[in-house]
Short mmCIF file of C-alpha atoms (C1' of nucleotides) in Angstrom, two decimals:
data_model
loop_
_atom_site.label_atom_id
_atom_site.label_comp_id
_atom_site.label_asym_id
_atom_site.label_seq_id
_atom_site.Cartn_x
_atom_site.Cartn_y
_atom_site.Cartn_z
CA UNK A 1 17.13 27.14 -24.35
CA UNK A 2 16.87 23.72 -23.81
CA UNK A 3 13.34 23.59 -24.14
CA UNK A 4 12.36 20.94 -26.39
CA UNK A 5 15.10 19.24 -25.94
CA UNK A 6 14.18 17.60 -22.44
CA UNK A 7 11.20 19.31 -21.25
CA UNK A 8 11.28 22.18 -18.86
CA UNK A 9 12.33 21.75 -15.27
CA UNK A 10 8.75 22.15 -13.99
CA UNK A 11 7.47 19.14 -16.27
CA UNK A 12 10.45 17.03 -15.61
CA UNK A 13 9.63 17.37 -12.04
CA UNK A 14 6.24 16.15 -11.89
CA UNK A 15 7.20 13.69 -14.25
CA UNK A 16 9.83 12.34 -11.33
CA UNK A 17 7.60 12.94 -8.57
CA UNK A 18 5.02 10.67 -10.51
CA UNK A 19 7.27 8.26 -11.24
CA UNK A 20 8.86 8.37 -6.91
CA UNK A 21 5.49 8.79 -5.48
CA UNK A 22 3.86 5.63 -7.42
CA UNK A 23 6.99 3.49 -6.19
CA UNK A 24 7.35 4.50 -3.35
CA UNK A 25 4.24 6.27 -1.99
CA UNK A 26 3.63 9.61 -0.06
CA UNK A 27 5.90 8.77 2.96
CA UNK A 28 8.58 6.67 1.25
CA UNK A 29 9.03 9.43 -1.61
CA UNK A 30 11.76 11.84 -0.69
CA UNK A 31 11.66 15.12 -2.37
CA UNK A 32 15.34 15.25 -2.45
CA UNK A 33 15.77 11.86 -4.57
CA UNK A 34 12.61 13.67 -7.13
CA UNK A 35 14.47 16.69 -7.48
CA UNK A 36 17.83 13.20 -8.58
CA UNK A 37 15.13 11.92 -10.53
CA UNK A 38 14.23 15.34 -12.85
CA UNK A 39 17.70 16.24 -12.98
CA UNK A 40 17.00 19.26 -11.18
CA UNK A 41 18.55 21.36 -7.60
CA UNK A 42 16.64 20.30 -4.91
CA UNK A 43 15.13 24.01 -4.42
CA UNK A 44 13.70 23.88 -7.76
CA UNK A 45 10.99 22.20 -6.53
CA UNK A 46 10.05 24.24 -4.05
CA UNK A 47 10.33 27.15 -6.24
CA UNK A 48 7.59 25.47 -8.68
CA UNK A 49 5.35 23.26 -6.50
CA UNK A 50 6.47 25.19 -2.68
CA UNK A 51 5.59 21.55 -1.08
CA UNK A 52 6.14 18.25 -0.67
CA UNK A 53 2.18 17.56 -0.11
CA UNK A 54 1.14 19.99 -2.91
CA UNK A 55 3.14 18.52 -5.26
CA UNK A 56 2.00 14.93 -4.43
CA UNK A 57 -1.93 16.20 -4.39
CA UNK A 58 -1.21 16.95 -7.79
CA UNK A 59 -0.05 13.38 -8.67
CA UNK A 60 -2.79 11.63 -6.61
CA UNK A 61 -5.68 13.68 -8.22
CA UNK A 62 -4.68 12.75 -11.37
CA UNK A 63 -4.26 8.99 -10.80
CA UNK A 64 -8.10 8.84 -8.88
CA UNK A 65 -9.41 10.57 -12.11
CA UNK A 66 -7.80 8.12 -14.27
CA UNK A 67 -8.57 5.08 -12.27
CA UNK A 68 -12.10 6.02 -12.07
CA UNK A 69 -12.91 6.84 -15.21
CA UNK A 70 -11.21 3.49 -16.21
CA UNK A 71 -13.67 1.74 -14.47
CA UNK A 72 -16.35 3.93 -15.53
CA UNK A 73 -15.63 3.75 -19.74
CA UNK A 74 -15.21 -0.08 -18.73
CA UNK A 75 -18.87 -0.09 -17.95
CA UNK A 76 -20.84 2.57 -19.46
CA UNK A 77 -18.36 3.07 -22.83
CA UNK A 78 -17.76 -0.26 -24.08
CA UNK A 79 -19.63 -2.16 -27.64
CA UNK A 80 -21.04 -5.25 -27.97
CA UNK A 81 -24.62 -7.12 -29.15
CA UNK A 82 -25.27 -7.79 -25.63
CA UNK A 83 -24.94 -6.30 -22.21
CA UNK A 84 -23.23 -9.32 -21.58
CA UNK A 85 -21.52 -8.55 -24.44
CA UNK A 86 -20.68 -5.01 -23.01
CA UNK A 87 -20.12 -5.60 -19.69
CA UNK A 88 -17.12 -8.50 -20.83
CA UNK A 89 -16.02 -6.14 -23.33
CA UNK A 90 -15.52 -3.34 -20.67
CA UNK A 91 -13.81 -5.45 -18.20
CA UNK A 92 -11.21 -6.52 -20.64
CA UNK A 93 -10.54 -3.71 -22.09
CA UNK A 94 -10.36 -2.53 -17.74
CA UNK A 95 -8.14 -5.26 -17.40
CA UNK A 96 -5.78 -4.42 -20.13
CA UNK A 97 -5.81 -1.08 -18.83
CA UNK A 98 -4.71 -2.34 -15.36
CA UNK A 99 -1.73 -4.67 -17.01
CA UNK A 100 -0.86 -1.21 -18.81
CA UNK A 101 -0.86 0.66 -15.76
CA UNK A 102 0.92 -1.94 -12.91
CA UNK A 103 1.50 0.38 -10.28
CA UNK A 104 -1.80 2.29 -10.34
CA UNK A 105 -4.23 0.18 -8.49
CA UNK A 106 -1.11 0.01 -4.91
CA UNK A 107 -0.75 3.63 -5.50
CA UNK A 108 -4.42 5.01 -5.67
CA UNK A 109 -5.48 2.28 -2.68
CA UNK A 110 -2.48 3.11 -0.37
CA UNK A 111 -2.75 6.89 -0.47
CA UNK A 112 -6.47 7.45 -0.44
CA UNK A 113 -7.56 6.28 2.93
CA UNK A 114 -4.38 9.14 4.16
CA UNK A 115 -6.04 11.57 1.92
CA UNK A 116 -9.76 11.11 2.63
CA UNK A 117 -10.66 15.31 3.10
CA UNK A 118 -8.48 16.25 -0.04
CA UNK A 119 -10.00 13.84 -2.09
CA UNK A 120 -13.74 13.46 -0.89
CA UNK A 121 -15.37 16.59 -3.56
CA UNK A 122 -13.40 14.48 -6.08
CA UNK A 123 -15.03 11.13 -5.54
CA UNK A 124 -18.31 12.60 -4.90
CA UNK A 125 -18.62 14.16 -8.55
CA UNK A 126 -16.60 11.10 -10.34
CA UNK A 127 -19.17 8.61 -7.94
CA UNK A 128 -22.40 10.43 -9.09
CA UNK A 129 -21.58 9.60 -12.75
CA UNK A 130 -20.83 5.80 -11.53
CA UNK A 131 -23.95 5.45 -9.55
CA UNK A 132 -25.72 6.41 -12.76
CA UNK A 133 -23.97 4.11 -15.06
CA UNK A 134 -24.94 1.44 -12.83
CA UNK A 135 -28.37 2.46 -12.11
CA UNK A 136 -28.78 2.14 -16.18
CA UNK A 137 -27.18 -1.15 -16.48
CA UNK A 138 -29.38 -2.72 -13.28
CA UNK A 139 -32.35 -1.85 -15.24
CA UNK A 140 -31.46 -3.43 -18.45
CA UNK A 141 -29.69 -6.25 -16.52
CA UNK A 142 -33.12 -7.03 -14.93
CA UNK A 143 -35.30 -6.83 -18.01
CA UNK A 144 -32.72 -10.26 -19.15
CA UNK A 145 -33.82 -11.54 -15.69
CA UNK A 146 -37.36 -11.14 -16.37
CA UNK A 147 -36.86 -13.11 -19.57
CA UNK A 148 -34.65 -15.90 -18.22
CA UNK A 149 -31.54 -15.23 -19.94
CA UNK A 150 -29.39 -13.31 -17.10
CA UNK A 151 -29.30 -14.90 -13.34
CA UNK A 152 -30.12 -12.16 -10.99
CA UNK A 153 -27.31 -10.40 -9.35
CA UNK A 154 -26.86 -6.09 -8.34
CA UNK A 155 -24.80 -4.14 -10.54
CA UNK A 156 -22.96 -3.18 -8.12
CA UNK A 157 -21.94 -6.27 -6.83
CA UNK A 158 -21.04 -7.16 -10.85
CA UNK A 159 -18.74 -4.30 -10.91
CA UNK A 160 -17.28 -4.65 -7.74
CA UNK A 161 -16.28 -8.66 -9.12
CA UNK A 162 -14.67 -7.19 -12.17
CA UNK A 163 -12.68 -4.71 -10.51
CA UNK A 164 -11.47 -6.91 -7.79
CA UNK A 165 -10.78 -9.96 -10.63
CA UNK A 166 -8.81 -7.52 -12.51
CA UNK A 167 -6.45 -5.27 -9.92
CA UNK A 168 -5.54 -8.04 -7.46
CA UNK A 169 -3.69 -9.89 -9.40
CA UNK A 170 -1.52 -6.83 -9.95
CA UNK A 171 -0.55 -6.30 -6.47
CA UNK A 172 1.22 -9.23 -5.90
CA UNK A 173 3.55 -9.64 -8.96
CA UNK A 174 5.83 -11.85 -6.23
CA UNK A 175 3.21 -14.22 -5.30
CA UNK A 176 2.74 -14.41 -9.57
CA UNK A 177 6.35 -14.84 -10.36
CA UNK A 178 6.06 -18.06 -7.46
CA UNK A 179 3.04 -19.34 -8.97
CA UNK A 180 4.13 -18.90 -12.36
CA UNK A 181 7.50 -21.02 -11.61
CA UNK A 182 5.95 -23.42 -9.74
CA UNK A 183 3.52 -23.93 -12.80
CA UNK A 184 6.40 -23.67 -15.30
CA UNK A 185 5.37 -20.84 -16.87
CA UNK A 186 6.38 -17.14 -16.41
CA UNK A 187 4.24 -14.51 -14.84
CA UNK A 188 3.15 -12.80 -18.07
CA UNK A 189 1.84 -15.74 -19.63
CA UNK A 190 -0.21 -15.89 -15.95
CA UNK A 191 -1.85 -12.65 -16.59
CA UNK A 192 -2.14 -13.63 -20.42
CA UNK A 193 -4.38 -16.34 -18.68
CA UNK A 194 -6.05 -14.40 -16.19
CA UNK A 195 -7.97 -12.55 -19.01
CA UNK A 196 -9.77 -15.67 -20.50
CA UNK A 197 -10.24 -16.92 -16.80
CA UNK A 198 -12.22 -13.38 -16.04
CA UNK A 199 -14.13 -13.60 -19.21
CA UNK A 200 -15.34 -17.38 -18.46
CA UNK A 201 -15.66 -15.98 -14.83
CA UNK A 202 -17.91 -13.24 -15.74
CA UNK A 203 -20.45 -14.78 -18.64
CA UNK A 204 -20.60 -17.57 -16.45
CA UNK A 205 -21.87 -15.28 -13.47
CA UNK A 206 -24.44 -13.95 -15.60
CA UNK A 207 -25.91 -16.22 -17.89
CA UNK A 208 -28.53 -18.59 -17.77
CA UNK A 209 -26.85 -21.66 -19.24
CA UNK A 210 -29.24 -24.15 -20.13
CA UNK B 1 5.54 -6.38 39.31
CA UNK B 2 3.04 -5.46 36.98
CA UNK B 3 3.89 -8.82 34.56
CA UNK B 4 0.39 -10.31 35.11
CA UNK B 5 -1.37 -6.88 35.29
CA UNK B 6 -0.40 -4.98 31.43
CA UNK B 7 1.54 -7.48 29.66
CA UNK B 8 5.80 -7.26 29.71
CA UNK B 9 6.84 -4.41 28.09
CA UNK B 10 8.79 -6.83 25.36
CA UNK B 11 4.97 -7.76 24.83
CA UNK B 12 3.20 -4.40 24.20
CA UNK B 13 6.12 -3.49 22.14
CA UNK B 14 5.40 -5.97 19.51
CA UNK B 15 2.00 -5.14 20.19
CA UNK B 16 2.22 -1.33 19.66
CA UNK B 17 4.09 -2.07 16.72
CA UNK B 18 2.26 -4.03 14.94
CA UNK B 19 -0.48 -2.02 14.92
CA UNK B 20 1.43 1.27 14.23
CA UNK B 21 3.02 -0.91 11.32
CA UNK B 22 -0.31 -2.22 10.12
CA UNK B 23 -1.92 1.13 9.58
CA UNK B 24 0.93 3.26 8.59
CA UNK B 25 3.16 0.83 6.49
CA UNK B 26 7.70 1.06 7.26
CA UNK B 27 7.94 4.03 5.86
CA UNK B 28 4.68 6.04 7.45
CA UNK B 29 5.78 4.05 11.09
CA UNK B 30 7.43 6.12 13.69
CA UNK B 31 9.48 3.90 16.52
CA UNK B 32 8.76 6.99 18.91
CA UNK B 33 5.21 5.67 18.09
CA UNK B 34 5.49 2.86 18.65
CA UNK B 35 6.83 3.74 21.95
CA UNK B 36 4.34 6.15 23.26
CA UNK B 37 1.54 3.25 21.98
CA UNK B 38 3.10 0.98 24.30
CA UNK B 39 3.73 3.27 27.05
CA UNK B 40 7.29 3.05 27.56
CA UNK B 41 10.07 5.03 26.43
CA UNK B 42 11.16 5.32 23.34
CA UNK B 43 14.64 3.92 24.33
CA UNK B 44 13.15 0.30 25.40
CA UNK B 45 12.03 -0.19 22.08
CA UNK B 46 15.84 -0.43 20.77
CA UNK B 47 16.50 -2.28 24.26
CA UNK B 48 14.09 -5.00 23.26
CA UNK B 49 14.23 -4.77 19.64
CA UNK B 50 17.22 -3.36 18.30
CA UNK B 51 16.09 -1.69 15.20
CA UNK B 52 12.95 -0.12 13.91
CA UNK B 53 13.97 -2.69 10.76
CA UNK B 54 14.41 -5.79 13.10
CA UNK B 55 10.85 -5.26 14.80
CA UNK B 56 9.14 -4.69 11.49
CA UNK B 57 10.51 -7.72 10.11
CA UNK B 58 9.59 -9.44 13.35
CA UNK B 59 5.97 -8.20 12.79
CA UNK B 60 6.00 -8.87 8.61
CA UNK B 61 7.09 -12.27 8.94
CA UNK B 62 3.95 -13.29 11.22
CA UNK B 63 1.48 -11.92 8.82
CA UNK B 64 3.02 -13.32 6.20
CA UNK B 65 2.52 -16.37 7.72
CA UNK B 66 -0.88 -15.74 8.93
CA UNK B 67 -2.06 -14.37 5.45
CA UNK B 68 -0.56 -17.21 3.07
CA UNK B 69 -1.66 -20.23 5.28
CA UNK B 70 -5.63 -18.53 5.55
CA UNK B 71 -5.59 -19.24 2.00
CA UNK B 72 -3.85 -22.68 2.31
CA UNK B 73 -6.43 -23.91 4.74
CA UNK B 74 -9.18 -22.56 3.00
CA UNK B 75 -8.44 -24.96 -0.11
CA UNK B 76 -7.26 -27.93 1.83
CA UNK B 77 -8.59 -28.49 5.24
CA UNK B 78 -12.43 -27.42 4.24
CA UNK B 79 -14.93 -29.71 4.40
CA UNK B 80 -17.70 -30.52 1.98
CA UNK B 81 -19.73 -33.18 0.36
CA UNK B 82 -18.52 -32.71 -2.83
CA UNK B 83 -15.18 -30.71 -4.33
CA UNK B 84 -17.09 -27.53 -5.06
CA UNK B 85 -18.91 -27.74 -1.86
CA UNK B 86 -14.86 -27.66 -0.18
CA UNK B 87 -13.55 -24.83 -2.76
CA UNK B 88 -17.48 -22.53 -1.96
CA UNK B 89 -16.88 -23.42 1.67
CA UNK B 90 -13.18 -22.68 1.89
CA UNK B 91 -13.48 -19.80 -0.05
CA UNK B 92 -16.26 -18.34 2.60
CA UNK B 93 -13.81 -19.36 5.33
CA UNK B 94 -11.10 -17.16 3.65
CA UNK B 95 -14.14 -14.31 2.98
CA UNK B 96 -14.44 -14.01 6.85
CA UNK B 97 -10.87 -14.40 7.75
CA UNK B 98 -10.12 -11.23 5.37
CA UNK B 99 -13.27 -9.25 7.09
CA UNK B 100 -11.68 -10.02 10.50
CA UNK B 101 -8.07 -8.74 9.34
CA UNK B 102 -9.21 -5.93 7.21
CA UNK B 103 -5.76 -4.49 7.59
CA UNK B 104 -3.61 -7.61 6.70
CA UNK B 105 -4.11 -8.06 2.94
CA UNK B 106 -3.21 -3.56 2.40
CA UNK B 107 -0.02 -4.58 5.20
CA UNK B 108 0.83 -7.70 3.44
CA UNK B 109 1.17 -6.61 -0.32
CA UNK B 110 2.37 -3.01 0.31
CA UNK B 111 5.49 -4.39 2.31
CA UNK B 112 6.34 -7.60 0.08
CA UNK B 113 7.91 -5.92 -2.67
CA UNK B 114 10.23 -3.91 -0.20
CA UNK B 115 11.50 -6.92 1.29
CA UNK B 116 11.84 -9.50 -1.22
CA UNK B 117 15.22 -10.92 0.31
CA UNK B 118 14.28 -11.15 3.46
CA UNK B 119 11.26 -13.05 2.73
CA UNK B 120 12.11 -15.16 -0.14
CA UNK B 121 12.63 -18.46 1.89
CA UNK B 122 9.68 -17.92 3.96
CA UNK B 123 7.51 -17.61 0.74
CA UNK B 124 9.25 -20.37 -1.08
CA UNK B 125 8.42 -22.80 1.52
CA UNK B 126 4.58 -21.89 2.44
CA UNK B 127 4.02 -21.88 -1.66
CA UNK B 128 5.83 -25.28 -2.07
CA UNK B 129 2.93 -26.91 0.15
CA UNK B 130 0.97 -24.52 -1.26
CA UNK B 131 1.81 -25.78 -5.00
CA UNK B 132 1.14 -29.51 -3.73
CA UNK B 133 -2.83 -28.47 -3.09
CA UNK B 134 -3.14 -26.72 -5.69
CA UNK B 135 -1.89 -29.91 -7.95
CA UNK B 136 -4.32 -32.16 -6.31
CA UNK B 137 -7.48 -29.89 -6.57
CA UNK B 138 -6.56 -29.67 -10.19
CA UNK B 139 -6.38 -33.80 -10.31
CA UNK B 140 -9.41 -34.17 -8.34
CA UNK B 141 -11.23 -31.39 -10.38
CA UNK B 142 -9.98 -32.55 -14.11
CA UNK B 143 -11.71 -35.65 -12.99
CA UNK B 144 -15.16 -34.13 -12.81
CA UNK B 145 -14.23 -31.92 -16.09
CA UNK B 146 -14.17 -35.47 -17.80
CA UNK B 147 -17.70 -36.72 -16.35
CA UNK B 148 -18.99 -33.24 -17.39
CA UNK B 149 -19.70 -31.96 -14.22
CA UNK B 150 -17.45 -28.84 -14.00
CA UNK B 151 -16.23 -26.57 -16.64
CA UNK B 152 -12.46 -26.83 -17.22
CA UNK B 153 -10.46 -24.48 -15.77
CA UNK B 154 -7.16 -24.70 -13.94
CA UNK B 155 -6.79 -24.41 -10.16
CA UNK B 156 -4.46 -21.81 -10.05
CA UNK B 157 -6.57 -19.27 -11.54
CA UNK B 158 -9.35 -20.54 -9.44
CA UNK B 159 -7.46 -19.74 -6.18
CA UNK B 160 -6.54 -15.89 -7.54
CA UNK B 161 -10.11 -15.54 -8.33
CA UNK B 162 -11.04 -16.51 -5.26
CA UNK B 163 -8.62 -14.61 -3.64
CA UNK B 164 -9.23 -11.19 -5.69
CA UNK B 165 -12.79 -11.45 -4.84
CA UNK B 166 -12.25 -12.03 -1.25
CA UNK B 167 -9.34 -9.93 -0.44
CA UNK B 168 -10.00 -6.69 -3.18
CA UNK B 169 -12.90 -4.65 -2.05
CA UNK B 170 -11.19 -4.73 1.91
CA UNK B 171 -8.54 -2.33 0.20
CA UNK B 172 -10.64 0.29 -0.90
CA UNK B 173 -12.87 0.87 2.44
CA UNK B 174 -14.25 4.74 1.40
CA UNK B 175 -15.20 3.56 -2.01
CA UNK B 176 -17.27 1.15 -0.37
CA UNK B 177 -18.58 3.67 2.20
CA UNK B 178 -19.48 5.95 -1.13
CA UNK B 179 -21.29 3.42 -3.25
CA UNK B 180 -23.11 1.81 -0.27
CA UNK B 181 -24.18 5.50 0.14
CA UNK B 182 -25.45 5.40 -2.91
CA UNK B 183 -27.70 2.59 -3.12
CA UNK B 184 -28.87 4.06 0.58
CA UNK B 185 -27.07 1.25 2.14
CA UNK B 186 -24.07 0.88 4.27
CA UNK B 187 -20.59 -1.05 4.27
CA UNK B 188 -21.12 -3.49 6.08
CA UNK B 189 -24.21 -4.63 4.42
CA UNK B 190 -22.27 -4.33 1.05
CA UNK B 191 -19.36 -6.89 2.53
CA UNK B 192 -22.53 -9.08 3.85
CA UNK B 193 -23.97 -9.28 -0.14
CA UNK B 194 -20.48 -9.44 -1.19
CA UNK B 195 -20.10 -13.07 1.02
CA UNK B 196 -23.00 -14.33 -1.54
CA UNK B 197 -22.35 -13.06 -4.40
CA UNK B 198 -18.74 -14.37 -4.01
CA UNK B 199 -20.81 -17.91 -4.13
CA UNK B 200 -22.61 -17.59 -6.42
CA UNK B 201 -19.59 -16.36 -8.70
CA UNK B 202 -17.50 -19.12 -7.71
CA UNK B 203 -20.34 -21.56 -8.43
CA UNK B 204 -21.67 -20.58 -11.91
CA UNK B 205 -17.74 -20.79 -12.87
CA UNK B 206 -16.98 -24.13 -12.16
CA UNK B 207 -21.09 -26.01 -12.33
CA UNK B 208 -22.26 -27.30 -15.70
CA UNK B 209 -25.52 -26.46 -15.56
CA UNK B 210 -27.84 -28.32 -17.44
"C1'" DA C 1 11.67 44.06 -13.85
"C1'" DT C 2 10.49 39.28 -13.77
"C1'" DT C 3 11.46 34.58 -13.83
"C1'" DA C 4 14.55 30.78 -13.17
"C1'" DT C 5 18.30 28.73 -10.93
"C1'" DC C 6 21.91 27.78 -7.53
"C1'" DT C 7 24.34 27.42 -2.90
"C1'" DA C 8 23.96 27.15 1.76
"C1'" DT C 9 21.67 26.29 5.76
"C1'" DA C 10 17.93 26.44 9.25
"C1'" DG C 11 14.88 23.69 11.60
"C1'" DA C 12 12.18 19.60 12.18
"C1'" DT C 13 11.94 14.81 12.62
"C1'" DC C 14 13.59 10.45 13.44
"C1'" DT C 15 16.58 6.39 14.64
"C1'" DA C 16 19.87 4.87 17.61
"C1'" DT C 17 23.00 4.75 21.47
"C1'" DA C 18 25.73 6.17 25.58
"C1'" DG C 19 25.76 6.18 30.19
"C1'" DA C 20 23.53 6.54 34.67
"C1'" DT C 21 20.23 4.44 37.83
"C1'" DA C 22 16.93 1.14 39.59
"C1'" DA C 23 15.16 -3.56 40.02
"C1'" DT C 24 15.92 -8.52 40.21
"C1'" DG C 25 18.05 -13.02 40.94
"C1'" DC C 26 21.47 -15.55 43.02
"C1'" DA D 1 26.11 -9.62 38.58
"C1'" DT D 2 22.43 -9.25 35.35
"C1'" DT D 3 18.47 -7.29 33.53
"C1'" DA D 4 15.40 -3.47 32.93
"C1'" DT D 5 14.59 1.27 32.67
"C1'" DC D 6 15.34 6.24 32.17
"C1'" DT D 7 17.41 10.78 30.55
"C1'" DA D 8 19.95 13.04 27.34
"C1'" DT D 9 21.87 13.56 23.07
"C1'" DA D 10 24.46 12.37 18.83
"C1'" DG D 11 23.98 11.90 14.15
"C1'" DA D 12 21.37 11.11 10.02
"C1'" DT D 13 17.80 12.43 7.08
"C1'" DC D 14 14.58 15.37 5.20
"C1'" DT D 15 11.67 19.48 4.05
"C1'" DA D 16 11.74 24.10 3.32
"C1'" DT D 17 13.53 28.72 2.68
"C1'" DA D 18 16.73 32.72 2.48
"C1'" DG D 19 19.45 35.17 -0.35
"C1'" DA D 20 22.62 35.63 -4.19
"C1'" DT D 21 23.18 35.21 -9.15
"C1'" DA D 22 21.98 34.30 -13.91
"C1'" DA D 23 18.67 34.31 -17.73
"C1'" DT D 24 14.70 36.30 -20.06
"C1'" DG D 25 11.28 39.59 -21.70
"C1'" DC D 26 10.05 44.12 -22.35
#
DNA sequence: ATTATCTATAGATCTATAGATAATGC
DNA sequence: ATTATCTATAGATCTATAGATAATGC
């Protein structure tokens, strides 16, 4: 009854195959080396998840969802005076998220153009709430462009700079760790950088500086 | 003597394996693939090649290449009236290079990390040029900074902004496809708006605008 | 009785090579 | 003689399952 002391098996698994599937993806994970991972017999997990591809479907769905709605709270969640305010608000607090999460962004990219049927309901429904959050934030974007204050741009196009500004980075820690050296600085002092580089990036985008 | 007709088959080797490399990654790439892409046997492949390893690092090596020197030409041998005018115009350059390789950036930074060794000198050498343009943007640009033309920033960052906003949204093709769907557009269209937003963006960062 | 776990192995897939045969260049 | 090509297969790796045994819950 080792219970609480290190999970059960069927936790410790997924826990493994999370950790092998978001290193290595779907075809360099090997179930054997998950089963290494969780401390578990190699049939174990069969037994509990009776495939390799079930078992990973599991792991994937989760990450979309929490990628997602990352990007979602970033832009319909977030406080400030403004909706400038808001929208650099959200994107920091998305691009601390990414710095938390490293090897989310590879992960979610690389496996969902191999997993386009399984995961199209799923992106539908998560998409519909994202099309409305930026439906709402067009129309109060363009009442600041009526007044002056905001330079036109889409929404969409807005979010699509944030996201991009704040996951690239993250997929190329070795071209970081170059640029950092070559710089004389290390790469987490880079990313510590980034941020207030995306922040000028952004309010510059959108105001009207006069 | 087919040479002239359908290549060598040393040729549409490479060939077959690049693209079966490109799309699928080391891991998802099958040399029987490869093979039967080419149309020979499966047994040439080792002939010619050696090892499934050897040809991929054959094939890695050129887009490596290819990849890091797009972005080394875009910020040195543009041309422009003034230093902004060379960044927007490089920076465009780089936009369409990316939309004519829309595999290369996924290949590029999913296979880096597994081969660090091998392409540590290659890297080390492309960024060392790479670090000298980047040091004399940053001259050239500090100079405007003090006449109050551009807002201070540091070239570095510039380039990974650039090179986020260029290279990101190519990596996530169905999310695209979704959200153009939603705004009853379609992808391409999207990656058109993206070209001038990406401008714009690039602009408002660095112009004082009075 | 049911659930969890292990050992052993089948069966599929994949890389690589051995060894024979055909084509090519002197 | 050397280079190119093919067939056949060895050997490694990997997923999945069968079937036995132990643990757990009534």
């Amino acid at each position: 009854m080792a219970e609480s002391k290190e999970k059960n098996k069927e936790q410790a698994i997924l826990e493994a195959a999370e950790q092998e599937f978001m290193e290595k993806g779907y075809a360099g994970a090997k179930t054997v080396r998950i089963a290494e991972r969780a401390g578990v017999t190699h049939a174990m997990l069969h037994y509990y998840y009776r495939s390799k591809q079930n078992l990973f479907e599991k792991i994937l769905n989760d990450k979309v969802h929490l990628i997602l709605e990352s990007v979602l709270t970033a832009f319909e969640g977030s406080e400030g005076d403004t909706l400038l305010d808001r929208i650099v608000n959200g994107a920091l607090a998305h691009f601390d998220f990414m710095v938390r999460n490293p090897l989310l962004p590879r992960f979610v990219i690389n496996e969902v153009a191999n997993n386009a049927k399984f995961l199209n309901p799923i992106a539908e429904r998560i998409m519909h709430v994202g099309n409305g959050v930026i439906k709402r934030i067009q129309i109060e974007y363009d009442q600041h462009v009526a007044r002056g204050e905001y330079q036109p741009a889409e929404a969409v196009q807005l979010v699509l700079d944030v996201v991009s500004l704040n996951a690239f980075p993250l997929l190329i820690p070795e071209v970081l760790d170059i640029l950092a050296r070559n710089f004389g600085t290390d790469r987490d002092t880079l990313i510590a950088n980034r941020k207030a580089e995306i922040e000028k990036t952004i309010r510059a985008r959108v105001l009207v500086k006069q």
